PDB file of C-alpha atoms in Angstrom:
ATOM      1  CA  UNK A  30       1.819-111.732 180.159  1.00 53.00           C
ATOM      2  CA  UNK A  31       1.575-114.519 182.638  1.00 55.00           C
ATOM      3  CA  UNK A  32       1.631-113.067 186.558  1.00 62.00           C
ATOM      4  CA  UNK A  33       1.580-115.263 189.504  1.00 80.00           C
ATOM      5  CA  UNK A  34       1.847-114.241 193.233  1.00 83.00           C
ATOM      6  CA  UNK A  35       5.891-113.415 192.559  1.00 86.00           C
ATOM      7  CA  UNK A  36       5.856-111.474 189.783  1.00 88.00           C
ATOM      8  CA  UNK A  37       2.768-109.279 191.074  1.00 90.00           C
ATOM      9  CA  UNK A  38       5.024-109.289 194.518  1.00 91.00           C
ATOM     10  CA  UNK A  39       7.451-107.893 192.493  1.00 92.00           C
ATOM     11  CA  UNK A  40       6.114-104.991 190.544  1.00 94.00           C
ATOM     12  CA  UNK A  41       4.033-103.859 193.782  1.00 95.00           C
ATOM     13  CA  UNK A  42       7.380-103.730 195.467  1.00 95.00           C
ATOM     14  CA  UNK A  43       8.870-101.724 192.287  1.00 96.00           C
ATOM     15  CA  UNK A  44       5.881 -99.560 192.603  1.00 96.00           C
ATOM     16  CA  UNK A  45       6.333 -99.051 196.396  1.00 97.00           C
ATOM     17  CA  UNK A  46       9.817 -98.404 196.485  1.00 96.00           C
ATOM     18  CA  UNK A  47       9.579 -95.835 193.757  1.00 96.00           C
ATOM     19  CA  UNK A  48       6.877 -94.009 195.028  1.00 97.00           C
ATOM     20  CA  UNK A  49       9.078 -93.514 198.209  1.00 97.00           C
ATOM     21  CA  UNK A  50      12.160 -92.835 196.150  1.00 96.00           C
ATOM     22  CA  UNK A  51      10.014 -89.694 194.516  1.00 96.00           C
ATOM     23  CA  UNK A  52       8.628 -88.659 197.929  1.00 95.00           C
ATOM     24  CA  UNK A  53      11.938 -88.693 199.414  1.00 95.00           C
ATOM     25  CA  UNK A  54      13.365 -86.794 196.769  1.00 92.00           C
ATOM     26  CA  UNK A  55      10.689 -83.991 196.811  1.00 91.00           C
ATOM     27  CA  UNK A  56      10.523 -83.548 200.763  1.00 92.00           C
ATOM     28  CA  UNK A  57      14.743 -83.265 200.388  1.00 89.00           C
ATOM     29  CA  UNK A  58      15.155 -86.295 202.421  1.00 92.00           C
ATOM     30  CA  UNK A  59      18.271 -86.920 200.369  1.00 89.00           C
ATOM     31  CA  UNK A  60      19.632 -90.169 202.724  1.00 91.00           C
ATOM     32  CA  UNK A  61      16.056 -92.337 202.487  1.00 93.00           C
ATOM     33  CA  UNK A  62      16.910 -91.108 198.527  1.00 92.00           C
ATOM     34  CA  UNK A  63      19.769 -92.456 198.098  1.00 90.00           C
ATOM     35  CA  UNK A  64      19.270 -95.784 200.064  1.00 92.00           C
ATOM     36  CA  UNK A  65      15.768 -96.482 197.718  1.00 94.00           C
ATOM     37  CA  UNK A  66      17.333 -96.097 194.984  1.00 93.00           C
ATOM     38  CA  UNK A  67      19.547 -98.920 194.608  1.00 92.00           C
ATOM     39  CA  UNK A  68      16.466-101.342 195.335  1.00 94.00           C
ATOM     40  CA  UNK A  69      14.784-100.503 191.752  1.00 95.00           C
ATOM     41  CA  UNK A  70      16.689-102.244 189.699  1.00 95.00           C
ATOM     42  CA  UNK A  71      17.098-105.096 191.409  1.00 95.00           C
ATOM     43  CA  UNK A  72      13.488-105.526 191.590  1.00 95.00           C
ATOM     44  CA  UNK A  73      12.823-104.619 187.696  1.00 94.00           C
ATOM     45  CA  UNK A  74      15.353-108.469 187.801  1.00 94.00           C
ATOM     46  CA  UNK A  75      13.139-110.412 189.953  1.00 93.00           C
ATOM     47  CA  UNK A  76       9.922-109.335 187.692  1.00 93.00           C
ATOM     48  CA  UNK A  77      11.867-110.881 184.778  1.00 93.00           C
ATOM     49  CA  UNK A  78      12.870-113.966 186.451  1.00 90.00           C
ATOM     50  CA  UNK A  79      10.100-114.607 188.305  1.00 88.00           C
ATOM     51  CA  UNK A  80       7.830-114.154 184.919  1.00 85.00           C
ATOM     52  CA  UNK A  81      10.160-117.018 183.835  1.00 71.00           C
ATOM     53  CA  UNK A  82      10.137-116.238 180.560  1.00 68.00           C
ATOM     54  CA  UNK A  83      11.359-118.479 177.620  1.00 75.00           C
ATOM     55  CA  UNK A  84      14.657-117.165 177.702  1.00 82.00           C
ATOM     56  CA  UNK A  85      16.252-115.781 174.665  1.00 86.00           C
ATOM     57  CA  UNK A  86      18.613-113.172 173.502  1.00 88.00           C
ATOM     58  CA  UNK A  87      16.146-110.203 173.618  1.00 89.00           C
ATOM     59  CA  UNK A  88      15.339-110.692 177.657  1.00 90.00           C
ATOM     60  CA  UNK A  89      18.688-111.876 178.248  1.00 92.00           C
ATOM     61  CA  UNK A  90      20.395-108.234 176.847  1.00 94.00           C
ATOM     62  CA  UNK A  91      16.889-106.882 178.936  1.00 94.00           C
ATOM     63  CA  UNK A  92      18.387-108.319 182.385  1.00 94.00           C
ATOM     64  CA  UNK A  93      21.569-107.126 181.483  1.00 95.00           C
ATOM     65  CA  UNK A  94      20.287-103.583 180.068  1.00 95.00           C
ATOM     66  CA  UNK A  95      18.385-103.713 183.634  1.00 95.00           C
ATOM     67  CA  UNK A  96      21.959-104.941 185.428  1.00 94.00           C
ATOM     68  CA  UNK A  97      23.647-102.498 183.792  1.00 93.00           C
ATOM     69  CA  UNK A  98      21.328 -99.751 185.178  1.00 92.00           C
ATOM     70  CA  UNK A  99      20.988-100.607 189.006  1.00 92.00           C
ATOM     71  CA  UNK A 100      25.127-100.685 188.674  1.00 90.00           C
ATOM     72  CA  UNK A 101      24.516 -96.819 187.167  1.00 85.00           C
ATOM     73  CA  UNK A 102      22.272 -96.482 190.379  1.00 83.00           C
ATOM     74  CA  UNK A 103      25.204 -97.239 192.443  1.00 83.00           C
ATOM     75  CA  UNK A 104      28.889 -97.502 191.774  1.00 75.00           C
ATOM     76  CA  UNK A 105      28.510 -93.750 191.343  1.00 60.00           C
ATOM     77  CA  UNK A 106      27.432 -92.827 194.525  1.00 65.00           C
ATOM     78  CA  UNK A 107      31.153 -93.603 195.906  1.00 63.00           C
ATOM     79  CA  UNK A 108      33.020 -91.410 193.643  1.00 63.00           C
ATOM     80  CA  UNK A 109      33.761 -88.055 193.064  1.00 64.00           C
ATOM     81  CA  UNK A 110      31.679 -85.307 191.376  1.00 64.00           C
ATOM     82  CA  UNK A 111      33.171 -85.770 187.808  1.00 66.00           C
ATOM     83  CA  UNK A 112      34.230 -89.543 187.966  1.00 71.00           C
ATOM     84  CA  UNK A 113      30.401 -89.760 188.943  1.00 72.00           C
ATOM     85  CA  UNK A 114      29.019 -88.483 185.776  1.00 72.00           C
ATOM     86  CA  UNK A 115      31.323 -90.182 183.744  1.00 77.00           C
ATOM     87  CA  UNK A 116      30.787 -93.341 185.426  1.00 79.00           C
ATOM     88  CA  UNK A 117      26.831 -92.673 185.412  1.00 79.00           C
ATOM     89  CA  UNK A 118      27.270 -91.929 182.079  1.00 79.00           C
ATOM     90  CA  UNK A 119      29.518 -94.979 181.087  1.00 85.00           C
ATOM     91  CA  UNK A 120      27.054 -97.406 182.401  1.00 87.00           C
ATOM     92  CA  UNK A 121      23.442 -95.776 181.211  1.00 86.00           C
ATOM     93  CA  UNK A 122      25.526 -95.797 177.621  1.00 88.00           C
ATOM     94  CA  UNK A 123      26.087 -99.603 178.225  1.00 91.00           C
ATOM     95  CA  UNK A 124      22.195 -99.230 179.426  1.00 93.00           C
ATOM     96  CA  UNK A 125      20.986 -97.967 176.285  1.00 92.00           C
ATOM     97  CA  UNK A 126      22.766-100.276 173.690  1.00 94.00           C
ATOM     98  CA  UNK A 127      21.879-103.629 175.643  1.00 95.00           C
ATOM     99  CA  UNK A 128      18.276-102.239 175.219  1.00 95.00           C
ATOM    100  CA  UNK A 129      18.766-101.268 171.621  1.00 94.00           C
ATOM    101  CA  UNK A 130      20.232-105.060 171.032  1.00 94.00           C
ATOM    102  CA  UNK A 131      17.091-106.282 172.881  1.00 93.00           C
ATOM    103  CA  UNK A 132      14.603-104.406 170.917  1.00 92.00           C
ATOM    104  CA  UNK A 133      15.948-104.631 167.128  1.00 91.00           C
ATOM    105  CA  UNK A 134      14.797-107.969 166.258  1.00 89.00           C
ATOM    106  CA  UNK A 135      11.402-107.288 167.752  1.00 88.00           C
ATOM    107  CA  UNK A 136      11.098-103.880 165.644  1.00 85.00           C
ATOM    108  CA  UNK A 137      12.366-105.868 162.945  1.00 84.00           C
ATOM    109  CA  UNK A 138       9.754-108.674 163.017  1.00 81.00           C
ATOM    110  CA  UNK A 139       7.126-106.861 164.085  1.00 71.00           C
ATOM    111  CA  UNK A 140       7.614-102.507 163.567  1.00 62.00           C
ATOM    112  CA  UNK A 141       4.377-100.321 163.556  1.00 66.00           C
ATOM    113  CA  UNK A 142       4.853 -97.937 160.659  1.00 71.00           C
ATOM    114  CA  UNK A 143       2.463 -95.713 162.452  1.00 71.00           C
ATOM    115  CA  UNK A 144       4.033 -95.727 165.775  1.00 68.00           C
ATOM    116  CA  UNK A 145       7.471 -95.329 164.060  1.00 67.00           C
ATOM    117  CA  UNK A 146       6.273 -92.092 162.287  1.00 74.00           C
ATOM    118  CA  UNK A 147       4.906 -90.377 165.514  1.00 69.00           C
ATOM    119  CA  UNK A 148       8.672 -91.400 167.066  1.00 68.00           C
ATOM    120  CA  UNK A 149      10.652 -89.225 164.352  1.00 73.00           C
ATOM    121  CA  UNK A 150       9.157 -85.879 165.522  1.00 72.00           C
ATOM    122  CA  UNK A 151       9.256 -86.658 169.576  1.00 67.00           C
ATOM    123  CA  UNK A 152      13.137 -87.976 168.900  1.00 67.00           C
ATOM    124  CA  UNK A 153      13.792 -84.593 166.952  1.00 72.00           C
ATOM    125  CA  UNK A 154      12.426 -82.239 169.365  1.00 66.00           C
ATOM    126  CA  UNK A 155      14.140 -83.871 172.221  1.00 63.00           C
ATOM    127  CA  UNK A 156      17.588 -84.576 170.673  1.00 65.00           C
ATOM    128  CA  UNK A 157      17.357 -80.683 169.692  1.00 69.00           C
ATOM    129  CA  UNK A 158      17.389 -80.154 173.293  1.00 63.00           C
ATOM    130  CA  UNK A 159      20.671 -82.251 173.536  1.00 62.00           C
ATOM    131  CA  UNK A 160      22.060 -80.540 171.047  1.00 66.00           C
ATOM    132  CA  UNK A 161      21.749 -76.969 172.566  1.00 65.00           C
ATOM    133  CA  UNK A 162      23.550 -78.633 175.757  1.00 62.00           C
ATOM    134  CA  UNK A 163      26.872 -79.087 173.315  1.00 60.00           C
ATOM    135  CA  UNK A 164      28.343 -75.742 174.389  1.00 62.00           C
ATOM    136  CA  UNK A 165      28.266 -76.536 177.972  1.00 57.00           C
ATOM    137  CA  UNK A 166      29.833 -80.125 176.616  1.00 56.00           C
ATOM    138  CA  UNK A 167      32.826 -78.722 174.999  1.00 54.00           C
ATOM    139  CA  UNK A 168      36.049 -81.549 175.326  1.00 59.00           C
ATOM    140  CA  UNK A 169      36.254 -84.239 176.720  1.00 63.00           C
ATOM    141  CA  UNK A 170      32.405 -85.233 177.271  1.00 65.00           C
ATOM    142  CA  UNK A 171      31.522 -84.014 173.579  1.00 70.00           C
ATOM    143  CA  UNK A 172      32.493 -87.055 172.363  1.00 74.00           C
ATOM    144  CA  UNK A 173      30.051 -88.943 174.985  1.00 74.00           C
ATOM    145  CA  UNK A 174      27.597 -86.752 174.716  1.00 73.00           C
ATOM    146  CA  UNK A 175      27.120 -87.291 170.787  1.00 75.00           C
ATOM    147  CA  UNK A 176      27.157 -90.630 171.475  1.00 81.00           C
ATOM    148  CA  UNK A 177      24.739 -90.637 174.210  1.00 78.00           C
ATOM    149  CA  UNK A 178      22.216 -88.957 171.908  1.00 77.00           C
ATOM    150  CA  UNK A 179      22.574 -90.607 169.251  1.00 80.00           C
ATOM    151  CA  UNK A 180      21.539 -94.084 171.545  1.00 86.00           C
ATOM    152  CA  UNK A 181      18.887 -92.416 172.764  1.00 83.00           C
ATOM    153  CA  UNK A 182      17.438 -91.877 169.620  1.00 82.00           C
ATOM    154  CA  UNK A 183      17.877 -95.089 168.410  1.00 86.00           C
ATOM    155  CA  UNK A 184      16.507 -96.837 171.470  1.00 89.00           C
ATOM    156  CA  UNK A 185      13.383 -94.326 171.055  1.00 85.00           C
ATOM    157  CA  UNK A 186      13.243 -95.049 167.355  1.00 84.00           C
ATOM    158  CA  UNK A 187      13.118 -99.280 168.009  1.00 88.00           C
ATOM    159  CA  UNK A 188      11.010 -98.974 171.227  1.00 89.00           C
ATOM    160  CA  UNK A 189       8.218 -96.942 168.963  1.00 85.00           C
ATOM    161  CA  UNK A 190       8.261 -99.734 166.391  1.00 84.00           C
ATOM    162  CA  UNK A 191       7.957-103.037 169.021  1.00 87.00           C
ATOM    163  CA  UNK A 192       4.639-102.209 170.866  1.00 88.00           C
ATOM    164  CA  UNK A 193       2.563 -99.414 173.104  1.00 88.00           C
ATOM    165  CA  UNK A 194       4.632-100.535 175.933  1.00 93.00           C
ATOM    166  CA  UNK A 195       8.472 -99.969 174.594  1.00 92.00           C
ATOM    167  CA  UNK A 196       7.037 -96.977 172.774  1.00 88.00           C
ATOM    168  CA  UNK A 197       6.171 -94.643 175.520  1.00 92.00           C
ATOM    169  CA  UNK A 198       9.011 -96.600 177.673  1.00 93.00           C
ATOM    170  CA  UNK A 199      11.816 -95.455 175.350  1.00 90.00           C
ATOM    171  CA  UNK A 200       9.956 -91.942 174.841  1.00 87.00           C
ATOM    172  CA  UNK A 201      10.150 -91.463 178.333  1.00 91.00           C
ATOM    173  CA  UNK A 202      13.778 -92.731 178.934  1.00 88.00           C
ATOM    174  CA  UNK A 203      14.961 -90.334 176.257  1.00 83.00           C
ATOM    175  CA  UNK A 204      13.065 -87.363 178.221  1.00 85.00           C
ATOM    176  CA  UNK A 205      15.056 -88.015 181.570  1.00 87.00           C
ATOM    177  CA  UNK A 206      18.119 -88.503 179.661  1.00 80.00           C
ATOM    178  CA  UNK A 207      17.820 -85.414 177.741  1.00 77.00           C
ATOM    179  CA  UNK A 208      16.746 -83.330 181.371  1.00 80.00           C
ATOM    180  CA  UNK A 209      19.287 -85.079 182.804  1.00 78.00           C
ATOM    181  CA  UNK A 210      21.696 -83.242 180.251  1.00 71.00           C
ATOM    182  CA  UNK A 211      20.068 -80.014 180.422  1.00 72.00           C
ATOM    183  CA  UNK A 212      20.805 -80.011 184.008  1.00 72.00           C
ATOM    184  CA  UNK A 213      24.494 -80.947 183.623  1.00 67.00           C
ATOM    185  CA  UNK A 214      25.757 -78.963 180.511  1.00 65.00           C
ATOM    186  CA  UNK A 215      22.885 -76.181 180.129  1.00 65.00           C
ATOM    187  CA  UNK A 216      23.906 -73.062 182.196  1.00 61.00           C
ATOM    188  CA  UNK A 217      20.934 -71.594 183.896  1.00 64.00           C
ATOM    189  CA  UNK A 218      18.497 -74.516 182.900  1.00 61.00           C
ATOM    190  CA  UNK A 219      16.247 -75.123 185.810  1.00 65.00           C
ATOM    191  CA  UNK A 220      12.827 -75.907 186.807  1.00 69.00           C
ATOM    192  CA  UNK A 221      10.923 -77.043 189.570  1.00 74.00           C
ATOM    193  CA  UNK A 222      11.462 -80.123 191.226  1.00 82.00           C
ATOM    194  CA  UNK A 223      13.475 -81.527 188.398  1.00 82.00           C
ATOM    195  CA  UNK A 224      14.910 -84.492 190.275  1.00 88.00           C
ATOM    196  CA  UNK A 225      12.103 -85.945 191.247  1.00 92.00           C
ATOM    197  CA  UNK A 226      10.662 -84.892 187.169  1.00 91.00           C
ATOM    198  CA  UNK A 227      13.751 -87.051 185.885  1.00 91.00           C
ATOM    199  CA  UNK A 228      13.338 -90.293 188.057  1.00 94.00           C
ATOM    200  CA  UNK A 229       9.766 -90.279 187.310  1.00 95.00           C
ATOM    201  CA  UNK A 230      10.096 -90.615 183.954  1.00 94.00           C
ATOM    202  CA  UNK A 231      13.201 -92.763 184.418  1.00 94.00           C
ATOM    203  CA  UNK A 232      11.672 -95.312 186.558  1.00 96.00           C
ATOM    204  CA  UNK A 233       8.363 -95.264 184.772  1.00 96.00           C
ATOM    205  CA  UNK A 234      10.741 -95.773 181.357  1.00 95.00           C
ATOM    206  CA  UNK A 235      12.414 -98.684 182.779  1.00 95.00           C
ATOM    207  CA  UNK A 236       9.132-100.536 183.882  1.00 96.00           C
ATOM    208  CA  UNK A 237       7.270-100.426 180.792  1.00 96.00           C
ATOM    209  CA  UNK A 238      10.411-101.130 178.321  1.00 95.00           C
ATOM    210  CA  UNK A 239      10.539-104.280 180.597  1.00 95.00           C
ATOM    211  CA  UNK A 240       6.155-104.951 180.372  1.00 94.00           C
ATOM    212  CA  UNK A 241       6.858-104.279 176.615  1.00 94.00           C
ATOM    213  CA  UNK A 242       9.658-106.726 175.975  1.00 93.00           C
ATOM    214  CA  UNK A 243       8.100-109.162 177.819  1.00 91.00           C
ATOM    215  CA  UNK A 244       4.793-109.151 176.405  1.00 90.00           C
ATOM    216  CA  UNK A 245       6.722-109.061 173.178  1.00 87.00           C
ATOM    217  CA  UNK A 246       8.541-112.287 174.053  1.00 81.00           C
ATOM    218  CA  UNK A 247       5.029-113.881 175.470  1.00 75.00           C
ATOM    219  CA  UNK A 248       3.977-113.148 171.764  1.00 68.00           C
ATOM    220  CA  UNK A 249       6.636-114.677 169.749  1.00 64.00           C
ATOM    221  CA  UNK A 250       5.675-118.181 168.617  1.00 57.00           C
ATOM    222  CA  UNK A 251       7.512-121.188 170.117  1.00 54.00           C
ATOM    223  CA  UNK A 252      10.452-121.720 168.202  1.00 55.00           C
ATOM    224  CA  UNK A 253      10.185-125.689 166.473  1.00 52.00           C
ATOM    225  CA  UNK A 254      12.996-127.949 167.182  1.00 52.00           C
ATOM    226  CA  UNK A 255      13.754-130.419 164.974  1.00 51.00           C
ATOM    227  CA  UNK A 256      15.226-134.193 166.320  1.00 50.00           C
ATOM    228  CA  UNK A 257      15.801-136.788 164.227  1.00 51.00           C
ATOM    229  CA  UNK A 258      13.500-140.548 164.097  1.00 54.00           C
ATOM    230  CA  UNK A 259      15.052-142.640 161.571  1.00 51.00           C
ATOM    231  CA  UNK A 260      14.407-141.705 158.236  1.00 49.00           C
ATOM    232  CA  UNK A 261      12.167-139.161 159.036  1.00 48.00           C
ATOM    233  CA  UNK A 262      12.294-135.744 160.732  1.00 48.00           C
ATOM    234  CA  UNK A 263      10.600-135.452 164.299  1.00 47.00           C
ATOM    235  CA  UNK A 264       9.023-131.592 165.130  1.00 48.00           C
ATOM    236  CA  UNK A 265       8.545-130.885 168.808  1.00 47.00           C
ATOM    237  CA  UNK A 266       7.212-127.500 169.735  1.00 48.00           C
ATOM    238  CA  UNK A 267       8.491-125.907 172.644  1.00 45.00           C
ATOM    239  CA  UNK A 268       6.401-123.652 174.633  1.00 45.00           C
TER     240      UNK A 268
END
């Protein structure tokens, strides 16, 4: 993956801001929390863009997978306790299938058999966690909830296929999700320091789905274009 002076700029600044995201979180300084959050995403954007990738589909649904997250980060914050989750939830949802878009043609062209394999048990195991959180889901977020998993595993089933990167990314994302779950629909389900446990794993997630799609895309051939010379058939190579 190319990196010049922006894009390292940018993923030190990613790095920075989450470390004092986590810090804040564990010392209970819940209003330097909440106003670090909101940077992440936005940040995870100017990595893309300043990589300046060749754009295609794949990083486009990325930067909107990404868009769609920081938006999770915080249109939520102004609402109420239960049109929070179900806004959080809306918008990860959207999160998840953007990145599921982004990653099936790369699994398709280039899936690790092996890497897919080790994905089925980690999947199961988690999703059975999910799964025991359906009681505490009962109504109207069953039908979300079912859905939610079901993304997740998909997204973890893809990401294991594309590369390292995506493969531990998507693990990871489908951890926080599924503690994230536990915490709202599992009576009794606690351990220590589990917000700062969730957005660890969800901001490490997010950074290496995005290193794994883009050194994905920096892998992919250049696509020929054909132009027309007369009677014959011109092939320029973009790259």
């Amino acid at each position: 993956m190319r990196a010049n002076g922006l894009v390292i700029g940018a993923w030190a600044g990613y790095a920075a801001v989450a470390l004092v995201h986590l810090v804040a979180l564990g010392a209970g300084h819940t209003s330097l929390a909440v106003s670090t959050q909101p940077l992440l995403m936005p940040l995870l954007l100017l990595v893309l863009v300043a990589h300046r990738p060749r754009w295609n589909r794949t990083l486009v649904l990325a930067a909107m997978a990404i868009g769609a997250a920081g938006l999770g980060d915080v249109v939520p914050q102004a609402l109420a306790e239960d049109a929070r989750r179900t806004a959080a939830a809306a918008l990860f949802l959207g999160t998840l299938m953007l990145y599921a878009g982004a990653l099936l043609p790369l699994w398709w062209r280039q899936r690790s058999l092996s890497r897919t394999l080790l994905a089925i048990p980690v999947t199961a195991v988690v999703l059975g966690l999910a799964v025991s959180c359906l009681p505490g889901a009962a109504g109207r977020w069953l039908p979300m909830l079912l859905l939610y998993g079901l993304m997740l595993g998909v997204v973890a089933f893809l990401g294991a296929g594309v590369n390292g990167w995506t493969w531990v990314g998507s693990s990871l994302f489908l951890l926080s999700s599924t503690l994230i779950a536990m915490k709202w629909f599992l009576p009794g389900a606690w351990f220590p320091h589990a917000d700062v446990v969730i957005m660890a794993c969800y901001i490490t997630a997010q950074a290496l789905l995005l290193r794994g799609l883009l050194t994905a895309a920096d892998d992919q051939p250049p696509r020929p274009r054909r132009l027309p010379q007369g009677g014959s058939t011109l092939v320029v190579v973009e790259g």
